[in-house]
Coordinates of C-alpha atoms in Angstrom, one line a residue:
Chain A
M1 CA -80.4 130.6 -12.2
R2 CA -78.2 129.3 -9.1
G3 CA -79.8 128.5 -5.8
A4 CA -80.6 125.9 -3.1
W5 CA -83.3 123.7 -3.0
L6 CA -84.1 122.0 -0.6
E7 CA -86.2 118.2 -0.7
N8 CA -86.5 115.6 1.1
R9 CA -84.1 117.2 3.7
Q10 CA -81.8 117.4 1.7
L11 CA -80.0 120.7 0.7
V12 CA -78.3 121.5 -2.3
F13 CA -76.8 124.2 -4.3
R14 CA -77.9 124.4 -8.1
D15 CA -77.0 126.4 -10.6
D16 CA -79.7 125.5 -13.0
L17 CA -83.3 126.4 -10.9
P18 CA -86.2 128.2 -13.3
L19 CA -86.6 131.4 -12.2
P20 CA -89.1 131.5 -9.9
V21 CA -93.3 132.7 -11.5
V22 CA -94.5 135.8 -11.4
R23 CA -98.2 135.9 -11.2
E24 CA -100.6 139.0 -11.8
G25 CA -99.9 141.8 -8.5
E26 CA -96.3 139.8 -8.2
A27 CA -92.4 141.3 -8.7
L28 CA -89.4 139.6 -9.4
V29 CA -86.7 140.8 -6.9
R30 CA -83.4 140.1 -7.8
V31 CA -81.6 139.5 -4.1
L32 CA -78.4 140.5 -2.3
V33 CA -78.4 139.5 1.0
A34 CA -80.0 136.4 2.7
G35 CA -80.4 135.3 6.1
I36 CA -80.3 132.1 7.8
C37 CA -83.1 131.8 10.5
N38 CA -83.7 129.0 12.9
T39 CA -87.4 128.0 11.0
D40 CA -84.7 127.1 7.7
I41 CA -82.6 125.1 10.2
E42 CA -86.1 123.2 11.2
L43 CA -86.6 123.0 7.5
T44 CA -84.5 121.0 6.8
R45 CA -84.8 119.1 9.6
G46 CA -88.4 118.4 8.1
Y47 CA -90.2 120.1 10.4
Y48 CA -92.2 120.7 7.8
P49 CA -92.3 118.9 4.9
Y50 CA -91.0 122.0 2.2
A51 CA -90.1 121.7 -0.9
G52 CA -88.2 124.5 -2.8
V53 CA -85.4 127.2 -2.8
P54 CA -85.5 128.6 1.6
G55 CA -85.5 131.0 2.6
H56 CA -87.4 134.1 3.8
E57 CA -85.3 136.8 5.1
F58 CA -83.8 138.9 2.4
L59 CA -82.7 142.1 1.5
G60 CA -83.0 142.3 -2.7
E61 CA -83.5 145.0 -5.7
L62 CA -86.4 146.2 -7.7
E63 CA -86.0 149.0 -10.1
G64 CA -83.5 150.3 -8.9
K65 CA -84.8 150.5 -4.7
R66 CA -83.6 148.5 -2.0
V67 CA -86.4 146.3 -0.6
V68 CA -87.2 143.7 2.4
G69 CA -90.4 141.8 1.9
E70 CA -93.1 140.5 4.6
I71 CA -94.0 136.7 3.8
N72 CA -97.1 135.8 3.6
A73 CA -98.9 136.0 0.4
S74 CA -102.1 136.2 1.0
C75 CA -105.5 135.7 -1.5
G76 CA -107.1 138.4 -0.7
A77 CA -110.8 136.9 -0.5
C78 CA -110.7 133.9 2.3
E79 CA -112.7 135.1 5.6
A80 CA -109.2 135.3 7.1
C81 CA -107.4 137.9 3.7
T82 CA -111.8 139.9 4.6
H83 CA -111.2 140.3 8.5
G84 CA -108.0 141.8 8.9
R85 CA -105.8 139.2 8.6
P86 CA -104.2 138.1 5.6
T87 CA -101.3 136.3 7.2
H88 CA -103.7 133.7 8.2
C89 CA -104.7 133.4 4.7
E90 CA -105.5 129.3 4.5
R91 CA -104.7 129.8 0.3
R92 CA -101.9 131.6 2.0
T93 CA -98.3 130.7 0.3
V94 CA -95.0 131.9 2.4
L95 CA -91.5 132.5 1.1
G96 CA -89.4 130.2 1.0
I97 CA -91.4 128.0 3.3
K98 CA -94.4 127.0 2.3
D99 CA -95.5 126.7 -1.5
R100 CA -93.3 129.5 -2.7
D101 CA -89.5 129.3 -3.3
G102 CA -87.5 131.5 -1.2
A103 CA -84.3 133.9 -0.9
F104 CA -81.8 131.7 -1.3
A105 CA -81.8 132.3 -5.1
E106 CA -81.0 134.3 -8.0
Y107 CA -84.1 135.9 -8.0
L108 CA -87.6 135.5 -5.9
A109 CA -91.4 136.5 -6.5
L110 CA -93.6 138.2 -3.6
P111 CA -96.6 140.2 -4.4
V112 CA -95.8 143.8 -4.8
E113 CA -98.1 145.3 -1.8
N114 CA -95.2 142.8 0.1
L115 CA -92.6 145.0 -0.3
H116 CA -91.3 147.6 1.7
V117 CA -88.4 150.1 0.4
V118 CA -85.3 150.8 2.7
P119 CA -84.7 153.4 4.4
D120 CA -81.3 154.5 2.7
N121 CA -79.2 155.0 5.7
V122 CA -80.1 151.1 6.7
E123 CA -77.1 148.8 5.2
N124 CA -77.7 145.7 3.8
E125 CA -76.7 144.0 6.5
V126 CA -78.5 145.8 8.5
A127 CA -81.5 145.5 6.0
V128 CA -82.0 142.1 6.0
F129 CA -83.3 141.6 10.0
T130 CA -86.1 143.5 9.2
E131 CA -88.3 140.2 8.9
P132 CA -86.7 138.9 12.4
L133 CA -87.4 142.1 14.1
A134 CA -90.9 142.4 12.7
A135 CA -91.5 139.4 14.3
A136 CA -90.4 140.2 17.6
L137 CA -92.6 143.3 17.7
E138 CA -95.5 141.4 17.1
I139 CA -94.9 140.5 20.9
Q140 CA -95.8 144.7 21.1
E141 CA -99.1 144.2 18.7
Q142 CA -100.7 141.4 21.3
V143 CA -99.2 142.5 24.6
R144 CA -99.2 145.7 26.1
I145 CA -96.1 145.8 27.4
E146 CA -95.5 149.4 30.3
R147 CA -92.9 150.0 31.8
E148 CA -93.7 148.4 35.1
T149 CA -93.8 145.1 33.4
R150 CA -92.0 142.5 34.1
V151 CA -90.3 140.9 31.4
L152 CA -88.4 137.5 31.4
V153 CA -87.2 136.1 28.1
V154 CA -86.3 132.9 27.9
G155 CA -83.7 132.5 25.3
N156 CA -80.7 134.4 23.8
G157 CA -80.0 133.1 20.3
K158 CA -80.9 135.1 17.2
L159 CA -84.4 136.1 17.4
G160 CA -84.2 135.9 21.3
R161 CA -81.8 139.2 20.6
L162 CA -83.8 141.0 18.2
I163 CA -86.9 140.0 20.8
A164 CA -85.1 141.3 24.0
A165 CA -83.6 144.5 22.3
S166 CA -87.2 145.9 20.7
L167 CA -88.1 145.0 24.4
A168 CA -85.6 147.0 26.2
L169 CA -87.1 150.2 24.0
T170 CA -90.0 150.3 26.2
G171 CA -88.4 150.6 29.1
C172 CA -89.6 147.9 30.8
R173 CA -88.0 145.9 33.9
L174 CA -86.4 143.3 31.7
T175 CA -84.4 140.0 31.7
V176 CA -83.2 138.3 29.9
I177 CA -82.0 134.2 30.2
G178 CA -79.8 131.7 28.2
R179 CA -80.4 127.6 28.1
Q180 CA -78.1 128.0 30.6
H181 CA -79.9 129.8 33.1
G182 CA -79.8 130.3 36.8
E183 CA -82.9 131.0 39.7
I184 CA -85.5 132.8 38.4
A185 CA -87.5 133.9 41.2
P186 CA -91.2 131.4 41.2
R187 CA -94.1 133.4 40.0
S188 CA -93.4 136.4 39.6
F189 CA -93.2 137.7 35.6
D190 CA -96.0 139.2 34.3
V191 CA -95.2 138.3 30.3
V192 CA -92.4 135.6 29.9
V193 CA -91.3 135.2 25.9
E194 CA -90.2 131.8 25.5
C195 CA -88.0 131.9 22.5
S196 CA -86.1 128.6 23.6
G197 CA -87.7 126.3 21.4
N198 CA -87.3 123.5 23.3
A199 CA -89.7 122.2 26.1
D200 CA -87.1 122.8 28.6
G201 CA -88.3 126.5 28.2
F202 CA -90.8 126.5 28.0
T203 CA -90.9 124.9 31.6
L204 CA -88.4 127.7 32.9
A205 CA -91.6 129.9 31.6
R206 CA -94.6 128.2 32.8
N207 CA -92.6 128.5 36.6
A208 CA -91.2 131.6 35.9
V209 CA -95.0 133.8 34.8
R210 CA -97.4 134.7 37.6
P211 CA -100.8 133.5 37.9
R212 CA -103.2 136.0 35.3
G213 CA -99.5 135.8 33.6
T214 CA -99.1 135.9 29.5
I215 CA -96.9 132.9 28.0
V216 CA -96.0 134.9 24.2
M217 CA -94.9 131.1 22.5
K218 CA -92.1 133.1 20.0
S219 CA -91.0 129.3 19.1
T220 CA -91.8 127.0 16.7
Y221 CA -91.1 123.3 18.4
A222 CA -89.6 119.8 16.7
G223 CA -92.1 117.9 18.6
D224 CA -95.3 118.3 20.7
L225 CA -94.9 119.9 24.3
T226 CA -96.7 118.7 27.9
F227 CA -98.1 120.6 30.6
N228 CA -100.2 120.6 33.4
A229 CA -104.2 122.3 32.1
S230 CA -104.9 122.4 35.6
A231 CA -102.8 124.5 36.7
L232 CA -102.9 126.6 34.0
V233 CA -106.9 126.6 34.5
V234 CA -106.1 127.6 38.3
D235 CA -103.4 130.2 38.1
E236 CA -105.7 131.2 34.7
V237 CA -102.4 132.0 33.2
T238 CA -102.7 133.1 29.1
L239 CA -100.8 131.4 26.1
L240 CA -100.6 133.1 23.5
G241 CA -98.5 132.0 20.5
S242 CA -97.0 134.8 18.1
R243 CA -95.7 134.5 14.9
C244 CA -95.1 137.1 11.9
G245 CA -95.1 141.0 12.8
P246 CA -95.0 144.4 11.1
F247 CA -92.4 146.0 8.7
A248 CA -93.2 149.5 9.0
P249 CA -91.8 149.8 12.5
A250 CA -88.9 147.4 12.1
L251 CA -88.0 149.2 9.2
Q252 CA -88.5 152.5 11.1
L253 CA -85.7 151.4 14.4
L254 CA -83.6 150.3 12.4
A255 CA -83.3 154.0 10.3
E256 CA -83.5 155.9 13.7
G257 CA -80.4 153.3 14.8
K258 CA -83.0 151.9 18.0
I259 CA -81.7 148.7 17.9
D260 CA -77.6 147.7 15.9
P261 CA -77.9 143.8 14.5
R262 CA -74.5 144.1 12.9
P263 CA -72.9 142.5 16.5
M264 CA -74.7 139.5 15.6
I265 CA -73.3 138.6 12.7
D266 CA -71.4 136.1 14.0
A267 CA -70.3 134.9 9.4
R268 CA -71.0 135.2 6.2
Y269 CA -71.0 133.1 3.4
P270 CA -71.5 133.1 -0.2
L271 CA -74.8 131.4 -1.8
N272 CA -72.3 127.9 -2.7
D273 CA -71.2 127.4 -0.1
V274 CA -74.8 127.8 1.5
N275 CA -73.9 123.5 2.9
A276 CA -71.0 125.5 4.7
A277 CA -73.5 128.1 5.6
F278 CA -75.9 125.9 7.9
A279 CA -73.3 123.7 9.3
H280 CA -71.8 127.1 10.8
A281 CA -75.3 127.9 11.6
E282 CA -76.3 125.0 13.4
Q283 CA -73.7 125.1 16.0
P284 CA -74.2 126.2 19.7
G285 CA -73.8 129.8 20.4
V286 CA -74.0 130.7 17.1
L287 CA -75.8 134.1 16.1
K288 CA -76.8 135.5 12.8
V289 CA -75.0 133.4 9.4
L290 CA -75.6 135.6 6.1
L291 CA -76.0 134.4 2.9
D292 CA -74.3 136.9 -0.3
I293 CA -76.2 136.2 -2.5
R294 CA -74.1 137.4 -5.5
G295 CA -70.8 135.3 -4.4
Chain B
M1 CA -121.6 119.0 64.4
R2 CA -122.0 116.7 61.1
G3 CA -120.1 117.1 58.1
A4 CA -119.0 115.1 55.1
W5 CA -114.7 113.9 55.5
L6 CA -112.4 113.4 53.4
E7 CA -109.0 112.0 53.6
N8 CA -107.6 110.1 51.8
R9 CA -109.6 110.0 48.7
Q10 CA -112.0 108.4 51.0
L11 CA -115.2 110.5 52.0
V12 CA -117.3 109.2 55.1
F13 CA -120.4 111.3 56.8
R14 CA -119.7 112.1 60.1
D15 CA -121.3 113.2 63.0
D16 CA -118.5 114.1 65.9
L17 CA -116.5 117.1 63.7
P18 CA -115.6 120.7 66.0
L19 CA -117.0 123.5 64.1
P20 CA -114.9 125.6 62.3
V21 CA -112.0 128.0 62.8
V22 CA -113.9 131.2 62.7
R23 CA -110.6 134.2 62.4
E24 CA -111.0 137.8 62.7
G25 CA -112.9 139.4 59.9
E26 CA -115.0 136.4 59.5
A27 CA -118.3 134.5 59.9
L28 CA -119.5 131.2 61.0
V29 CA -122.6 130.7 57.8
R30 CA -125.3 127.7 58.6
V31 CA -125.5 125.9 55.7
L32 CA -128.7 125.0 54.1
V33 CA -127.9 123.7 51.0
A34 CA -124.9 122.3 49.0
G35 CA -123.6 121.7 45.6
I36 CA -121.4 119.0 43.6
C37 CA -118.6 120.3 41.3
N38 CA -116.6 118.1 39.3
T39 CA -113.6 119.5 41.6
D40 CA -115.3 117.8 44.0
I41 CA -115.6 114.4 43.0
E42 CA -111.7 115.5 41.2
L43 CA -110.8 115.6 44.5
T44 CA -112.2 111.7 45.8
R45 CA -109.5 110.8 42.9
G46 CA -106.7 112.4 44.4
Y47 CA -106.7 116.0 42.2
Y48 CA -105.2 117.4 44.4
P49 CA -104.6 116.1 47.8
Y50 CA -107.1 117.8 50.7
A51 CA -108.3 116.7 53.7
G52 CA -110.9 118.5 55.7
V53 CA -114.6 118.8 54.1
P54 CA -115.2 119.4 51.0
G55 CA -118.0 121.3 48.9
H56 CA -117.6 124.9 47.8
E57 CA -121.0 125.8 46.2
F58 CA -123.5 126.4 49.0
L59 CA -126.7 128.6 49.7
G60 CA -126.4 129.4 54.0
E61 CA -127.7 131.4 56.7
L62 CA -125.9 134.0 58.7
E63 CA -128.2 136.7 61.4
G64 CA -131.6 135.6 59.6
K65 CA -130.3 137.1 56.0
R66 CA -129.3 134.0 53.0
V67 CA -126.2 134.4 52.2
V68 CA -124.0 133.0 49.4
G69 CA -120.1 132.6 49.7
E70 CA -116.8 133.9 47.0
I71 CA -114.9 130.9 48.0
N72 CA -111.1 131.9 47.9
A73 CA -110.1 133.8 51.4
S74 CA -107.0 135.5 50.7
C75 CA -104.2 137.7 53.1
G76 CA -105.1 140.8 51.6
A77 CA -100.9 141.7 52.6
C78 CA -99.1 140.0 49.0
E79 CA -98.4 141.3 45.9
A80 CA -101.5 139.7 44.2
C81 CA -103.4 140.9 46.7
T82 CA -102.8 144.5 46.1
H83 CA -102.6 144.0 42.6
G84 CA -105.8 143.1 42.1
R85 CA -105.7 139.8 42.3
P86 CA -107.1 138.5 45.7
T87 CA -108.6 134.9 44.2
H88 CA -104.8 134.3 42.9
C89 CA -103.6 135.3 46.4
E90 CA -100.4 133.0 47.0
R91 CA -101.9 132.8 51.0
R92 CA -105.1 131.7 49.8
T93 CA -107.3 129.4 51.5
V94 CA -110.1 128.0 49.4
L95 CA -113.1 126.8 50.9
G96 CA -113.3 122.7 50.5
I97 CA -110.7 123.0 47.8
K98 CA -107.6 124.2 50.1
D99 CA -106.6 124.5 54.2
R100 CA -110.5 125.2 54.6
D101 CA -113.2 123.0 56.1
G102 CA -116.0 123.4 53.0
A103 CA -119.8 123.5 52.5
F104 CA -120.7 120.0 53.1
A105 CA -121.2 120.3 57.1
E106 CA -123.8 122.3 59.4
Y107 CA -121.6 125.3 59.6
L108 CA -118.8 126.6 57.3
A109 CA -116.5 130.3 58.0
L110 CA -115.9 132.6 55.5
P111 CA -114.1 136.6 55.7
V112 CA -117.6 138.0 56.1
E113 CA -116.0 139.9 53.0
N114 CA -116.3 137.0 50.3
L115 CA -120.1 136.3 51.4
H116 CA -123.3 138.5 49.3
V117 CA -126.9 138.5 50.6
V118 CA -129.2 136.8 48.4
P119 CA -132.0 139.0 46.5
D120 CA -135.8 137.6 49.0
N121 CA -137.0 135.9 44.6
V122 CA -134.4 133.6 44.7
E123 CA -134.7 130.2 46.0
N124 CA -132.6 128.7 47.6
E125 CA -132.2 125.8 45.0
V126 CA -131.1 128.6 43.5
A127 CA -129.4 130.4 45.0
V128 CA -126.6 127.5 45.4
F129 CA -125.9 128.1 41.7
T130 CA -124.5 131.1 42.2
E131 CA -120.7 130.5 42.5
P132 CA -120.5 128.1 38.9
L133 CA -122.4 130.9 37.4
A134 CA -119.8 132.8 39.3
A135 CA -117.4 130.9 37.4
A136 CA -119.3 130.7 33.8
L137 CA -119.5 134.8 33.7
E138 CA -115.3 134.9 34.5
I139 CA -114.9 134.0 30.2
Q140 CA -117.3 137.0 29.4
E141 CA -114.7 139.2 32.0
Q142 CA -111.7 138.2 30.2
V143 CA -112.3 138.2 26.3
R144 CA -115.0 139.9 24.5
I145 CA -117.6 138.6 23.2
E146 CA -120.5 140.2 20.5
R147 CA -123.3 139.6 18.0
E148 CA -120.8 138.6 15.5
T149 CA -118.8 136.1 18.1
R150 CA -118.6 132.7 16.9
V151 CA -118.5 130.2 20.3
L152 CA -118.6 126.8 20.6
V153 CA -118.9 125.2 23.9
V154 CA -117.1 121.7 24.5
G155 CA -118.3 119.9 27.3
N156 CA -122.1 119.6 28.4
G157 CA -122.1 118.7 31.3
K158 CA -122.9 120.9 34.1
L159 CA -120.2 123.6 33.9
G160 CA -121.0 123.6 30.5
R161 CA -124.9 124.3 30.2
L162 CA -123.9 127.5 32.8
I163 CA -121.6 129.0 30.2
A164 CA -123.7 128.6 27.8
A165 CA -126.6 129.6 29.4
S166 CA -125.1 132.9 30.2
L167 CA -122.9 133.1 26.5
A168 CA -126.3 133.3 25.2
L169 CA -127.4 136.2 27.3
T170 CA -125.0 138.1 24.4
G171 CA -126.5 136.7 21.3
C172 CA -123.7 136.1 19.8
R173 CA -123.8 133.2 17.8
L174 CA -123.1 129.8 19.7
T175 CA -122.7 126.0 19.3
V176 CA -122.5 124.0 21.6
I177 CA -121.0 120.3 21.7
G178 CA -121.0 117.1 24.1
R179 CA -119.0 114.3 24.6
Q180 CA -120.7 112.4 21.7
H181 CA -119.7 115.2 19.0
G182 CA -121.6 115.2 16.1
E183 CA -119.1 117.4 13.2
I184 CA -117.5 120.7 13.7
A185 CA -115.8 122.4 10.7
P186 CA -112.3 122.6 11.5
R187 CA -110.7 126.6 12.0
S188 CA -114.6 128.5 12.3
F189 CA -114.6 129.5 15.8
D190 CA -113.4 133.0 17.3
V191 CA -113.6 131.4 20.7
V192 CA -113.9 127.6 21.9
V193 CA -114.4 127.0 25.4
E194 CA -113.0 123.7 26.7
C195 CA -115.6 122.7 29.9
S196 CA -115.4 118.9 28.8
G197 CA -112.3 118.2 32.0
N198 CA -110.9 115.9 28.7
A199 CA -108.0 115.3 26.1
D200 CA -110.1 114.1 23.4
G201 CA -112.6 117.5 24.3
F202 CA -109.2 119.6 23.9
T203 CA -108.4 118.1 20.2
L204 CA -111.4 118.9 19.6
A205 CA -111.4 122.9 20.8
R206 CA -107.6 122.9 19.3
N207 CA -109.0 122.1 15.7
A208 CA -111.9 124.2 16.1
V209 CA -110.9 127.4 16.6
R210 CA -109.4 129.6 13.8
P211 CA -106.1 131.0 13.4
R212 CA -105.6 134.3 16.1
G213 CA -108.8 132.6 17.6
T214 CA -108.7 131.9 21.6
I215 CA -109.3 128.8 22.9
V216 CA -110.9 129.3 27.2
M217 CA -109.7 126.3 29.4
K218 CA -112.2 126.1 31.9
S219 CA -112.3 122.4 33.5
T220 CA -109.4 120.2 35.8
Y221 CA -108.5 117.6 34.0
A222 CA -107.1 114.7 35.9
G223 CA -103.0 114.5 33.8
D224 CA -101.5 116.7 31.9
L225 CA -102.1 117.2 28.0
T226 CA -99.6 117.4 25.0
F227 CA -100.2 119.6 22.4
N228 CA -98.6 120.2 19.0
A229 CA -96.6 123.9 20.1
S230 CA -95.2 125.0 16.5
A231 CA -99.5 124.8 15.7
L232 CA -100.3 126.9 18.2
V233 CA -97.2 129.5 17.5
V234 CA -98.2 129.7 13.7
D235 CA -101.9 130.0 14.1
E236 CA -101.6 132.7 16.9
V237 CA -104.3 130.9 19.3
T238 CA -104.6 132.0 22.4
L239 CA -104.5 129.5 25.3
L240 CA -106.7 130.6 28.3
G241 CA -107.0 129.5 32.3
S242 CA -110.8 131.0 33.8
R243 CA -111.4 130.0 36.9
C244 CA -113.7 131.9 39.6
G245 CA -116.1 134.9 38.4
P246 CA -117.9 137.3 39.7
F247 CA -120.7 136.7 42.3
A248 CA -122.8 139.7 41.8
P249 CA -124.0 139.7 38.6
A250 CA -124.5 136.1 38.4
L251 CA -126.8 136.8 41.3
Q252 CA -128.3 139.4 39.0
L253 CA -128.7 137.5 36.6
L254 CA -130.9 134.7 39.1
A255 CA -132.8 137.0 40.8
E256 CA -133.5 138.4 37.4
G257 CA -134.8 135.1 35.9
K258 CA -132.3 134.8 32.6
I259 CA -131.2 132.1 34.0
D260 CA -132.8 129.5 35.6
P261 CA -130.5 126.2 36.6
R262 CA -133.3 124.4 38.7
P263 CA -133.4 121.9 35.2
M264 CA -130.6 120.6 36.5
I265 CA -130.7 119.6 39.6
D266 CA -131.0 116.0 38.7
A267 CA -131.1 115.0 42.4
R268 CA -131.0 115.9 46.0
Y269 CA -129.5 113.6 49.2
P270 CA -129.3 114.1 52.5
L271 CA -126.1 115.1 54.1
N272 CA -125.5 111.8 55.8
D273 CA -126.0 110.0 52.6
V274 CA -123.0 112.1 51.1
N275 CA -121.7 109.3 49.5
A276 CA -124.4 108.3 47.9
A277 CA -124.8 111.3 46.2
F278 CA -121.7 111.6 45.4
A279 CA -122.0 107.7 43.7
H280 CA -124.9 109.2 42.0
A281 CA -123.1 112.8 40.6
E282 CA -120.2 110.6 39.5
Q283 CA -123.3 108.9 36.8
P284 CA -122.4 109.5 32.8
G285 CA -125.0 111.9 31.9
V286 CA -126.1 113.2 35.4
L287 CA -126.5 117.0 36.2
K288 CA -126.7 118.8 39.3
V289 CA -126.6 116.5 42.4
L290 CA -127.8 118.5 45.6
L291 CA -127.0 118.6 49.7
D292 CA -130.2 119.3 52.2
I293 CA -127.6 119.8 54.9
R294 CA -130.5 119.9 56.9
G295 CA -131.1 117.0 56.0

């Protein structure tokens, strides 16, 4: 089949890839549209030693139905799986990220239980945002956000905008700042969501959060972060890592039109121009770049 | 009055200190016994630029009653104070730590509302542990600990032992390891309490906690800590700073004899031997060193 292949940080288009292996309980999904995420870009920079087809944001087709899919395939038997944390299965594979070929190809395989049928009124190019929107909604699974909660989102890239849009629906007191940030009152936010993915953003988040407040860490980082642990202890701040989230409420928000991600689409490329698509997606200020898998 | 004085990292005994200023709503407490805490030792190493009388763990006397006292004196008017977080008052003074002379002297001043009368059956040398035991109990205010919770305490010093003793009362599945730690199954603890105060202890805690688990940070550290933020995000781990805690339940546990801190007392020194007392307290493996303020 046709697809993108990543190995030793080299991303190439190939037309000779084997179809993915379909294991028991899994389905072979024909991919229609896929989105490039910062994690994909980080993979090409060696953030994680992945070799295979990248890509984990997709809209596909299975038996005439349009589907999106949760990206973690878990074993169902380990302690994490049997204690309600399947996305943390120690033996998991992750679509396009770990031990499972991903969405930048004509076909992918996922457990049937991971798939969600897309409501008819959700366009393909809207449905492809289900996975990152679900990741944004994970924040509200972990931290209580109320109308009076003062929330700062640090980072106004792809994920930051989805996070801001989903938080805005709560009616909370929301502030969003980008890379070129202005003045922020120190120690004044109840919750700070760090999705800039850089150390400056983390420093800004640390300064902005109030004592006993929470910093939600939503980005992967190229290197280690350094922080003043004593100040964290004295201020009793909570640092909270946050990753994948729930698909059902994400699909519902898209179906109800409460979040419209289409203004975030900056470019579309055919699959065989995957290198140009990545080069475009890496440009500063560029938001979502989509791959037309049939193209 | 007689007391210890810290300035420019130099600790000296003096007999010419003025009595502490007693502001409105405050009481002048005669100190009987005080305990040396790691924070006091860190202050002599310049962890925080404090000049004044150090000491914040004490048993004192006021109008014929024995009292212990919460160490944060708050303004009552700022946002933290009016939102139920008086220990995080931005204008707070802290006994023997910030802008308020402390307990290693014949007298100290604290707001009357900070003082707690000690039950008759609690000995002086037991009551002096109220403050660090309250700090240990703060963990249970912040994290839910149940019988099936697997808890690891990293650090078996003064605070670590009080933390372990208080956690043991919950019936949780408790493991305690010291500086010379043995083998710990990685990614297997629901809650890890880091009270070793060193970077190795933090690394150990990070390895020991399971995905979606919580690391409670209970120590101050001499320098910054460095951590792999991406791994924290992927594992959705919570880092939680934890400081001062509730006095009433601490006093109750001591009164009921459920926690007996007396085996932790390694030495007693008269106030005028404060330097010898600190030198003793700094020795590896030494637990609590008390100061007899009348001595």
